[in-house]
Coordinates of C-alpha atoms in Angstrom, one line a residue:
X17 CA -0.7 -28.9 -4.9
X18 CA -3.2 -30.9 -2.9
X19 CA -6.7 -31.0 -4.4
X20 CA -8.2 -29.3 -1.3
X21 CA -5.6 -26.6 -1.2
X22 CA -7.3 -23.1 -1.7
X23 CA -5.7 -20.9 -4.4
X24 CA -7.2 -17.5 -4.2
X25 CA -6.6 -13.7 -4.5
X26 CA -6.7 -10.9 -1.9
X27 CA -7.6 -7.3 -1.9
X28 CA -8.7 -4.4 0.4
X29 CA -11.6 -2.1 0.2
X30 CA -9.6 1.2 0.5
X31 CA -7.3 0.0 -2.4
X32 CA -9.9 -1.0 -4.9
X33 CA -13.5 0.2 -4.2
X34 CA -13.2 3.9 -5.0
X35 CA -16.7 5.6 -4.8
X36 CA -15.2 7.4 -1.7
X37 CA -18.1 9.7 -1.2
X38 CA -21.0 7.7 -2.7
X39 CA -24.0 5.9 -1.1
X40 CA -23.3 7.1 2.4
X41 CA -19.6 6.3 2.7
X42 CA -17.7 8.8 4.9
X43 CA -13.9 9.4 5.0
X44 CA -11.5 6.9 6.5
X45 CA -8.1 7.7 7.9
X46 CA -6.6 7.0 4.5
X47 CA -8.8 9.6 2.8
X48 CA -7.6 12.2 5.3
X49 CA -4.0 11.0 5.2
X50 CA -3.8 11.0 1.3
X51 CA -5.1 14.6 1.2
X52 CA -2.0 15.8 3.0
X53 CA 0.8 17.0 0.8
X54 CA 3.7 14.6 0.3
X55 CA 2.1 11.6 2.0
X56 CA 1.4 9.6 -1.2
X57 CA 4.3 9.1 -3.6
X58 CA 2.5 10.1 -6.8
X59 CA -0.1 12.4 -5.2
X60 CA -3.0 10.0 -5.9
X61 CA -5.9 9.3 -3.5
X62 CA -8.3 6.5 -2.7
X63 CA -11.2 8.4 -4.3
X64 CA -11.3 6.1 -7.4
X65 CA -8.6 3.5 -7.2
X66 CA -9.7 0.6 -9.4
X67 CA -13.4 1.6 -9.2
X68 CA -14.4 -1.9 -8.1
X69 CA -17.5 -0.4 -6.6
X70 CA -18.9 0.2 -10.1
X71 CA -16.9 -2.5 -11.9
X72 CA -17.5 -5.6 -9.8
X73 CA -19.2 -7.5 -12.5
X74 CA -16.2 -7.0 -14.9
X75 CA -13.8 -8.1 -12.2
X76 CA -16.0 -11.1 -11.2
X77 CA -16.0 -12.3 -14.8
X78 CA -12.2 -12.2 -14.9
X79 CA -12.1 -14.1 -11.6
X80 CA -14.4 -16.7 -12.9
X81 CA -12.3 -17.1 -16.1
X82 CA -9.2 -17.5 -14.0
X83 CA -10.8 -20.4 -12.0
X84 CA -10.1 -18.6 -8.7
X85 CA -11.0 -20.7 -5.7
X86 CA -11.5 -17.9 -3.2
X87 CA -11.6 -14.1 -3.0
X88 CA -10.4 -12.4 0.1
X89 CA -11.7 -8.8 0.3
X90 CA -12.4 -6.4 3.1
X91 CA -15.5 -4.5 4.3
X92 CA -15.1 -0.7 4.4
X93 CA -15.9 0.2 7.9
X94 CA -16.6 3.8 6.7
X95 CA -19.1 2.5 4.2
X96 CA -20.9 0.0 6.3
X97 CA -21.0 2.1 9.5
X98 CA -20.2 5.6 8.4
X99 CA -19.6 7.2 11.8
X100 CA -17.7 4.2 13.0
X101 CA -20.6 3.4 15.3
X102 CA -24.4 3.6 15.2
X103 CA -26.7 2.5 12.5
X104 CA -25.7 0.3 9.5
X105 CA -25.7 1.8 6.1
X106 CA -28.3 -0.2 4.1
X107 CA -26.8 0.8 0.7
X108 CA -23.5 -0.7 1.9
X109 CA -25.2 -3.9 2.9
X110 CA -26.8 -4.1 -0.6
X111 CA -23.4 -3.6 -2.2
X112 CA -21.6 -6.3 -0.2
X113 CA -24.6 -8.6 -0.6
X114 CA -24.1 -8.3 -4.4
X115 CA -20.4 -9.0 -4.0
X116 CA -20.9 -12.1 -1.8
X117 CA -23.7 -13.5 -3.8
X118 CA -21.9 -12.9 -7.0
X119 CA -18.8 -14.8 -5.7
X120 CA -20.9 -17.7 -4.5
X121 CA -22.8 -17.9 -7.8
X122 CA -19.4 -18.1 -9.6
X123 CA -18.2 -20.9 -7.3
X124 CA -15.7 -18.6 -5.5
X125 CA -15.3 -18.8 -1.7
X126 CA -15.9 -15.4 0.0
X127 CA -13.3 -14.6 2.6
X128 CA -14.0 -11.3 4.5
X129 CA -11.5 -9.1 6.4
X130 CA -13.2 -6.8 8.8
X131 CA -10.4 -4.3 9.3
X132 CA -7.8 -3.7 6.6
X133 CA -6.4 -0.4 8.0
X134 CA -9.3 2.0 7.1
X135 CA -10.4 3.3 10.4
X136 CA -13.4 5.7 10.1
X137 CA -12.1 9.3 10.4
X138 CA -14.5 10.2 13.3
X139 CA -13.0 7.4 15.4
X140 CA -9.5 8.5 14.7
X141 CA -10.5 12.1 15.6
X142 CA -11.5 10.7 19.0
X143 CA -8.1 9.0 19.4
X144 CA -8.3 6.0 17.1
X145 CA -6.5 2.9 18.3
X146 CA -4.9 4.8 21.2
X147 CA -8.4 4.6 22.9
X148 CA -10.0 1.5 24.3
X149 CA -13.4 2.6 23.1
X150 CA -12.3 2.0 19.5
X151 CA -12.0 -1.7 20.3
X152 CA -15.6 -1.7 21.6
X153 CA -16.8 0.1 18.4
X154 CA -15.0 -2.5 16.3
X155 CA -16.9 -5.3 18.2
X156 CA -20.1 -3.5 17.2
X157 CA -19.0 -3.4 13.6
X158 CA -18.1 -7.1 13.7
X159 CA -21.5 -8.0 15.1
X160 CA -23.3 -5.9 12.4
X161 CA -21.2 -7.5 9.6
X162 CA -21.8 -10.9 11.0
X163 CA -25.6 -10.4 11.2
X164 CA -25.7 -9.1 7.6
X165 CA -23.4 -11.6 5.9
X166 CA -22.7 -14.4 8.4
X167 CA -24.8 -17.0 6.6
X168 CA -22.7 -16.8 3.5
X169 CA -19.1 -15.9 4.3
X170 CA -16.7 -18.9 4.4
X171 CA -13.9 -17.3 6.5
X172 CA -13.7 -14.2 8.7
X173 CA -10.5 -12.4 9.4
X174 CA -10.7 -9.9 12.2
X175 CA -7.7 -7.7 11.7
X176 CA -5.2 -7.5 8.8
X177 CA -1.6 -6.9 9.8
X178 CA -2.0 -5.1 13.1
X179 CA 1.8 -5.0 13.3
X180 CA 1.8 -2.8 10.2
X181 CA -0.9 -0.5 11.6
X182 CA 1.3 0.0 14.7
X183 CA 4.7 0.3 13.0
X184 CA 3.7 2.3 9.9
X185 CA 0.6 4.2 11.1
X186 CA 1.4 5.0 14.7
X187 CA 5.1 4.6 15.2
X188 CA 6.7 5.9 12.0
X189 CA 3.9 7.9 10.3
X190 CA 4.4 6.6 6.8
X191 CA 0.9 5.2 6.7
X192 CA -2.4 6.6 7.9
X193 CA -3.2 8.1 10.4
X194 CA 0.4 9.5 10.1
X195 CA 1.3 9.5 13.7
X196 CA 5.1 9.2 14.5
X197 CA 5.0 8.2 18.2
X198 CA 7.9 5.7 17.9
X199 CA 7.7 3.1 20.7
X200 CA 5.0 5.2 22.3
X201 CA 2.7 3.7 19.6
X202 CA 2.7 0.4 21.5
X203 CA -0.1 2.0 23.7
X204 CA -2.4 1.1 20.8
X205 CA -1.3 -2.6 20.7
X206 CA -3.5 -3.6 23.6
X207 CA -6.5 -2.0 22.0
X208 CA -6.0 -3.8 18.7
X209 CA -5.5 -7.1 20.5
X210 CA -8.7 -6.5 22.5
X211 CA -10.5 -5.5 19.3
X212 CA -9.6 -8.8 17.8
X213 CA -10.8 -10.8 20.8
X214 CA -14.0 -8.8 21.1
X215 CA -14.7 -9.3 17.4
X216 CA -14.2 -13.1 17.7
X217 CA -16.8 -13.1 20.5
X218 CA -19.1 -10.9 18.5
X219 CA -19.0 -13.1 15.4
X220 CA -19.5 -16.3 17.4
X221 CA -22.4 -14.7 19.3
X222 CA -24.3 -14.1 16.0
X223 CA -23.4 -16.9 15.3
X224 CA -21.7 -16.8 11.9
X225 CA -21.4 -20.0 9.8
X226 CA -17.8 -19.4 8.7
X227 CA -14.5 -20.0 10.3
X228 CA -12.7 -17.2 12.2
X229 CA -9.1 -16.1 12.3
X230 CA -6.7 -13.2 12.3
X231 CA -4.0 -12.2 9.8
X232 CA -0.6 -10.8 10.6
X233 CA 2.5 -10.2 8.5
X234 CA 5.6 -12.2 9.7
X235 CA 9.2 -12.1 8.6
X236 CA 12.1 -14.4 9.4
X237 CA 14.7 -12.2 11.2
X238 CA 18.4 -12.6 11.3
X239 CA 21.2 -10.4 12.6
X240 CA 23.4 -8.7 10.0
X241 CA 26.5 -9.9 11.7
X242 CA 27.6 -12.2 14.7
X243 CA 28.1 -9.1 16.9
X244 CA 26.1 -9.0 20.2
X245 CA 24.7 -5.5 19.2
X246 CA 23.3 -6.8 15.9
X247 CA 21.9 -9.9 17.7
X248 CA 20.2 -7.7 20.3
X249 CA 18.8 -5.4 17.6
X250 CA 17.5 -8.4 15.6
X251 CA 15.8 -9.8 18.8
X252 CA 14.1 -6.4 19.4
X253 CA 12.9 -6.3 15.7
X254 CA 11.6 -9.9 16.0
X255 CA 9.8 -9.0 19.2
X256 CA 8.0 -6.0 17.6
X257 CA 7.3 -7.6 14.2
X258 CA 6.7 -11.2 15.0
X259 CA 5.9 -11.8 18.7
X260 CA 4.1 -8.6 19.9
X261 CA 0.7 -9.7 18.5
X262 CA 1.1 -13.5 18.0
X263 CA 2.2 -14.3 21.6
X264 CA -0.9 -12.9 23.2
X265 CA -3.3 -14.2 20.6
X266 CA -1.8 -17.7 20.3
X267 CA -0.2 -18.3 23.7
X268 CA -2.4 -16.2 25.9
X269 CA 0.5 -14.5 27.4
X270 CA 2.2 -11.1 27.1
X271 CA 5.1 -10.9 24.6
X272 CA 8.2 -10.9 26.7
X273 CA 10.4 -7.8 26.3
X274 CA 13.8 -8.8 24.9
X275 CA 16.7 -8.5 27.4
X276 CA 18.6 -6.1 25.1
X277 CA 15.6 -3.8 24.9
X278 CA 15.6 -2.7 28.5
X279 CA 17.0 0.7 27.6
X280 CA 14.0 1.6 25.5
X281 CA 11.4 0.7 28.1
X282 CA 10.9 4.4 28.8
X283 CA 9.7 4.8 25.2
X284 CA 6.5 2.8 26.0
X285 CA 7.3 -0.9 25.8
X286 CA 6.7 -1.5 29.5
X287 CA 3.0 -0.8 29.2
X288 CA 2.5 -4.2 27.7
X289 CA 3.8 -5.9 30.9
X290 CA 0.3 -6.8 32.0
X291 CA -2.6 -7.4 29.7
X292 CA -4.5 -8.4 32.7
X293 CA -8.2 -9.2 32.4
X294 CA -8.1 -8.8 28.6
X295 CA -5.8 -11.8 28.2
X296 CA -8.6 -14.4 28.1
X297 CA -10.6 -12.4 25.4
X298 CA -7.5 -11.8 23.3
X299 CA -6.5 -15.5 23.2
X300 CA -9.9 -17.0 22.2
X301 CA -9.2 -20.2 20.2
X302 CA -9.1 -19.6 16.4
X303 CA -10.1 -21.7 13.5
X304 CA -7.1 -20.6 11.4
X305 CA -4.1 -18.3 11.5
X306 CA -3.6 -15.9 8.5
X307 CA 0.0 -15.4 7.5
X308 CA 1.2 -12.7 5.2
X309 CA 4.7 -13.2 3.9
X310 CA 6.7 -11.0 1.5
X311 CA 10.4 -11.0 2.5
X312 CA 12.9 -11.9 5.2
X313 CA 14.6 -9.2 7.4
X314 CA 18.3 -8.8 8.1
X315 CA 18.8 -6.4 11.0
X316 CA 21.7 -4.3 12.2
X317 CA 22.1 -2.2 15.3
X318 CA 21.8 1.5 15.0
X319 CA 19.3 3.8 13.2
X320 CA 19.1 4.1 9.4
X321 CA 20.6 7.6 8.6
X322 CA 18.3 7.8 5.6
X323 CA 15.1 7.0 7.5
X324 CA 14.4 4.0 5.2
X325 CA 11.6 1.6 5.8
X326 CA 10.1 -1.1 3.4
X327 CA 7.1 1.2 2.9
X328 CA 8.7 4.6 2.6
X329 CA 11.2 6.9 4.1
X330 CA 10.6 8.9 7.3
X331 CA 12.5 11.0 9.7
X332 CA 11.1 9.0 12.6
X333 CA 13.1 5.9 11.5
X334 CA 16.3 7.8 12.3
X335 CA 15.4 7.5 16.0
X336 CA 14.8 3.7 15.9
X337 CA 17.7 1.6 17.4
X338 CA 17.8 -0.9 14.5
X339 CA 17.9 -0.8 10.7
X340 CA 17.2 -3.2 7.8
X341 CA 20.1 -4.3 5.7
X342 CA 20.0 -5.5 2.1
X343 CA 20.3 -9.0 0.8
X344 CA 22.8 -8.7 -2.1
X345 CA 22.4 -12.5 -2.7
X346 CA 18.7 -12.1 -3.6
X347 CA 17.0 -10.4 -6.5
X348 CA 14.4 -7.7 -5.5
X349 CA 10.9 -6.6 -6.4
X350 CA 9.9 -3.1 -7.6
X351 CA 9.6 -2.2 -4.0
X352 CA 13.2 -3.3 -3.5
X353 CA 12.1 -6.2 -1.3
X354 CA 14.3 -9.3 -1.4
X355 CA 12.8 -12.3 -3.2
X356 CA 13.4 -15.3 -1.0
X357 CA 10.8 -18.1 -1.3
X358 CA 12.8 -20.5 0.9
X359 CA 12.4 -18.0 3.7
X360 CA 8.7 -18.7 3.7
X361 CA 9.5 -22.3 4.8
X362 CA 11.9 -21.0 7.4
X363 CA 9.1 -18.7 8.7
X364 CA 6.6 -21.6 8.9
X365 CA 9.1 -23.8 10.7
X366 CA 9.6 -21.0 13.3
X367 CA 5.9 -20.5 13.9
X368 CA 5.4 -24.3 14.3
X369 CA 8.3 -24.5 16.7
X370 CA 7.2 -21.5 18.8
X371 CA 3.5 -22.1 19.0
X372 CA 3.2 -25.9 18.7
X373 CA -0.4 -27.1 19.2
X374 CA -1.6 -23.6 19.9
X375 CA -1.0 -22.7 16.2
X376 CA -4.2 -23.5 14.2
X377 CA -4.2 -24.3 10.5
X378 CA -2.3 -21.7 8.5
X379 CA -3.6 -19.8 5.5
X380 CA -1.1 -17.7 3.5
X381 CA -3.5 -14.8 3.3
X382 CA -1.2 -12.6 1.2
X383 CA 1.8 -13.1 -1.0
X384 CA 3.0 -11.3 -4.1
X385 CA 5.4 -9.0 -5.7
X386 CA 5.4 -5.6 -7.4
X387 CA 7.1 -5.1 -10.8
X388 CA 7.0 -2.2 -13.3
X389 CA 4.6 -3.9 -15.7
X390 CA 3.7 -2.2 -19.0
X391 CA 1.4 -3.1 -21.8
X392 CA 3.5 -4.1 -24.8
X393 CA 3.0 -3.1 -28.5
X394 CA 0.9 -6.2 -29.0
X395 CA -1.5 -5.3 -26.2
X396 CA -0.2 -7.9 -23.8
X397 CA 1.6 -7.6 -20.4
X398 CA 4.5 -10.0 -19.9
X399 CA 5.2 -10.3 -16.2
X400 CA 7.4 -13.4 -16.2
X401 CA 9.2 -12.3 -13.0
X402 CA 5.9 -12.4 -11.1
X403 CA 5.1 -15.8 -12.6
X404 CA 8.4 -17.1 -11.3
X405 CA 7.9 -15.4 -7.9
X406 CA 4.4 -16.9 -7.4
X407 CA 5.2 -20.3 -8.7
X408 CA 8.2 -20.7 -6.3
X409 CA 6.3 -19.3 -3.3
X410 CA 3.1 -21.2 -3.9
X411 CA 5.2 -24.4 -4.2
X412 CA 6.7 -23.9 -0.8
X413 CA 3.3 -23.2 0.8
X414 CA 1.5 -26.0 -0.9
X415 CA 4.2 -28.5 0.2
X416 CA 3.6 -27.7 3.8
X417 CA 1.0 -29.9 5.6
X418 CA 0.2 -27.1 8.0
X419 CA -0.9 -24.7 5.2
X420 CA -4.3 -24.8 3.6
X421 CA -4.4 -21.8 1.3
X422 CA -2.4 -19.2 -0.6
X423 CA -3.9 -15.9 -1.6
X424 CA -2.1 -13.9 -4.3
X425 CA -1.7 -10.2 -3.6
X426 CA -3.4 -9.0 -5.7
X427 CA -5.9 -9.5 -8.6
X428 CA -6.1 -6.1 -10.3
X429 CA -3.2 -3.5 -9.9
X430 CA -4.5 -1.4 -7.0
X431 CA -3.8 1.8 -5.1
X432 CA -0.9 0.6 -3.1
X433 CA -1.2 2.8 0.1
X434 CA 1.6 5.4 0.4
X435 CA 3.1 4.2 -2.9
X436 CA -0.1 5.2 -4.7
X437 CA -0.1 3.7 -8.2
X438 CA 3.7 3.5 -8.5
X439 CA 3.8 -0.2 -7.5
X440 CA 1.9 -2.9 -9.4
X441 CA 1.1 -6.1 -7.7
X442 CA -1.8 -7.3 -9.8
X443 CA -2.2 -10.3 -12.2
X444 CA -4.5 -7.9 -14.2
X445 CA -3.0 -4.7 -15.4
X446 CA -4.9 -1.5 -14.6
X447 CA -4.7 1.6 -16.9
X448 CA -5.0 4.3 -14.2
X449 CA -6.5 6.8 -16.7
X450 CA -9.1 4.7 -18.4
X451 CA -9.4 1.9 -15.7
X452 CA -9.2 -0.7 -18.5
X453 CA -8.2 -4.2 -17.3
X454 CA -5.6 -6.3 -19.2
X455 CA -4.8 -9.8 -18.0
X456 CA -1.1 -10.4 -17.6
X457 CA 1.0 -13.5 -18.2
X458 CA 0.6 -14.3 -14.4
X459 CA -3.2 -14.3 -14.9
X460 CA -2.8 -16.9 -17.6
X461 CA -0.4 -18.8 -15.5
X462 CA -2.9 -18.9 -12.6
X463 CA -5.5 -20.2 -14.9
X464 CA -3.1 -22.9 -16.3
X465 CA -2.4 -24.0 -12.7
X466 CA -6.1 -24.3 -12.0
X467 CA -6.7 -26.2 -15.2
X468 CA -3.9 -28.6 -14.4
X469 CA -5.4 -29.2 -11.0
X470 CA -8.8 -29.9 -12.5
X471 CA -7.0 -32.6 -14.6
X472 CA -5.4 -33.9 -11.3
X473 CA -2.0 -32.8 -12.7
X474 CA -1.3 -31.0 -9.4
X475 CA 2.4 -30.1 -9.8
X476 CA 3.5 -26.6 -10.3
X477 CA 6.8 -27.3 -12.0
X478 CA 5.4 -27.5 -15.5
X479 CA 3.6 -24.2 -15.1
X480 CA 6.4 -21.9 -13.9
X481 CA 6.7 -20.2 -17.3
X482 CA 3.9 -18.0 -18.5
X483 CA 1.5 -19.6 -21.0

């Protein structure tokens, strides 16, 4: 691992902060969604999560002890700007000041995500990302955040995984706000794209001292068989998942509708045919590109009769003209996601080939795995499977000259969206009743890697097993 390579951790406000109704915070779409019966697997809500709002000092001490280079976290839009617009909540500014200053004092690089899925409920009530006005409100939020914290934040990420917002939140309804509009959800794509571009302009107008980028989740896509139907289905999935946002942002052009998708144009894809006057704003040059990678995708033609998606089951998926097939050759995580570190290299190769010199420096802004971790009789948590997962994936990322960072998802077991507390991604175990933190083997592995780097022993091979 190169000495300058950034090895950090990532989190999101809605998943860790808690304090949902304290100090002026108002509900986000996830608070509303989680209150609906049957939306969250274990019936939990974002009301408390890991209670990071009150336990930041405890978590910071653990981060410092683990020798973490950088902490990527998000600002709660509902906390900082409770109505989604209007005046800034000064108590929220004070909280994030404490977080940022604490990280800096600990020698940890602050990386801020502006939007990690938690749209303020009042904006969603007015139409959310289906309305152009939401993009303008987001630009106001970005400007306010930049003015408050722009002198200290190292890197800014405008949006996290807009693809997931569209697919899970607006097309399939398995995430907040719970709309199931199928391909009609693509009406919101232009507004998310515009929000990104306007936020870049707003941050640079402040101006902020840090670098600016966007994060999206990408997956290598392959057809399940050599058949033309599976090839066409894979192309459509690749369009929706990988090209729909990246092409306008990085190439300054509309994502081209796959030839095999002409039959579904009536479902809403045709509305992206002309981004028009927004194109220049959407494609502002970036300082880095955030890449979230979890697993590859094998696609077959035809709907999934069980309505299965990687993030939950939904009746809406039964009307989608493609389905994800399993990888029997790969082990899986607790989420049943295939573990394929080599596919990260395939993905990076594909991005470099498609975007060339329009692709800025890459940061792997999320990567990690869920496993059913338990505290053992001796009080320790042995997550050797996660150690192996991280060591192999980080090795792929660190060996690539285009990649500058890898952020582990996540530090403390968090509230994992629609899965609630049923999936554990953390390097620190969370007792969901007492909120006690217990470092796992992966935490000690992370620290061992950082100690080895400090000794200029920068290989990962000797640290694959937990210490």
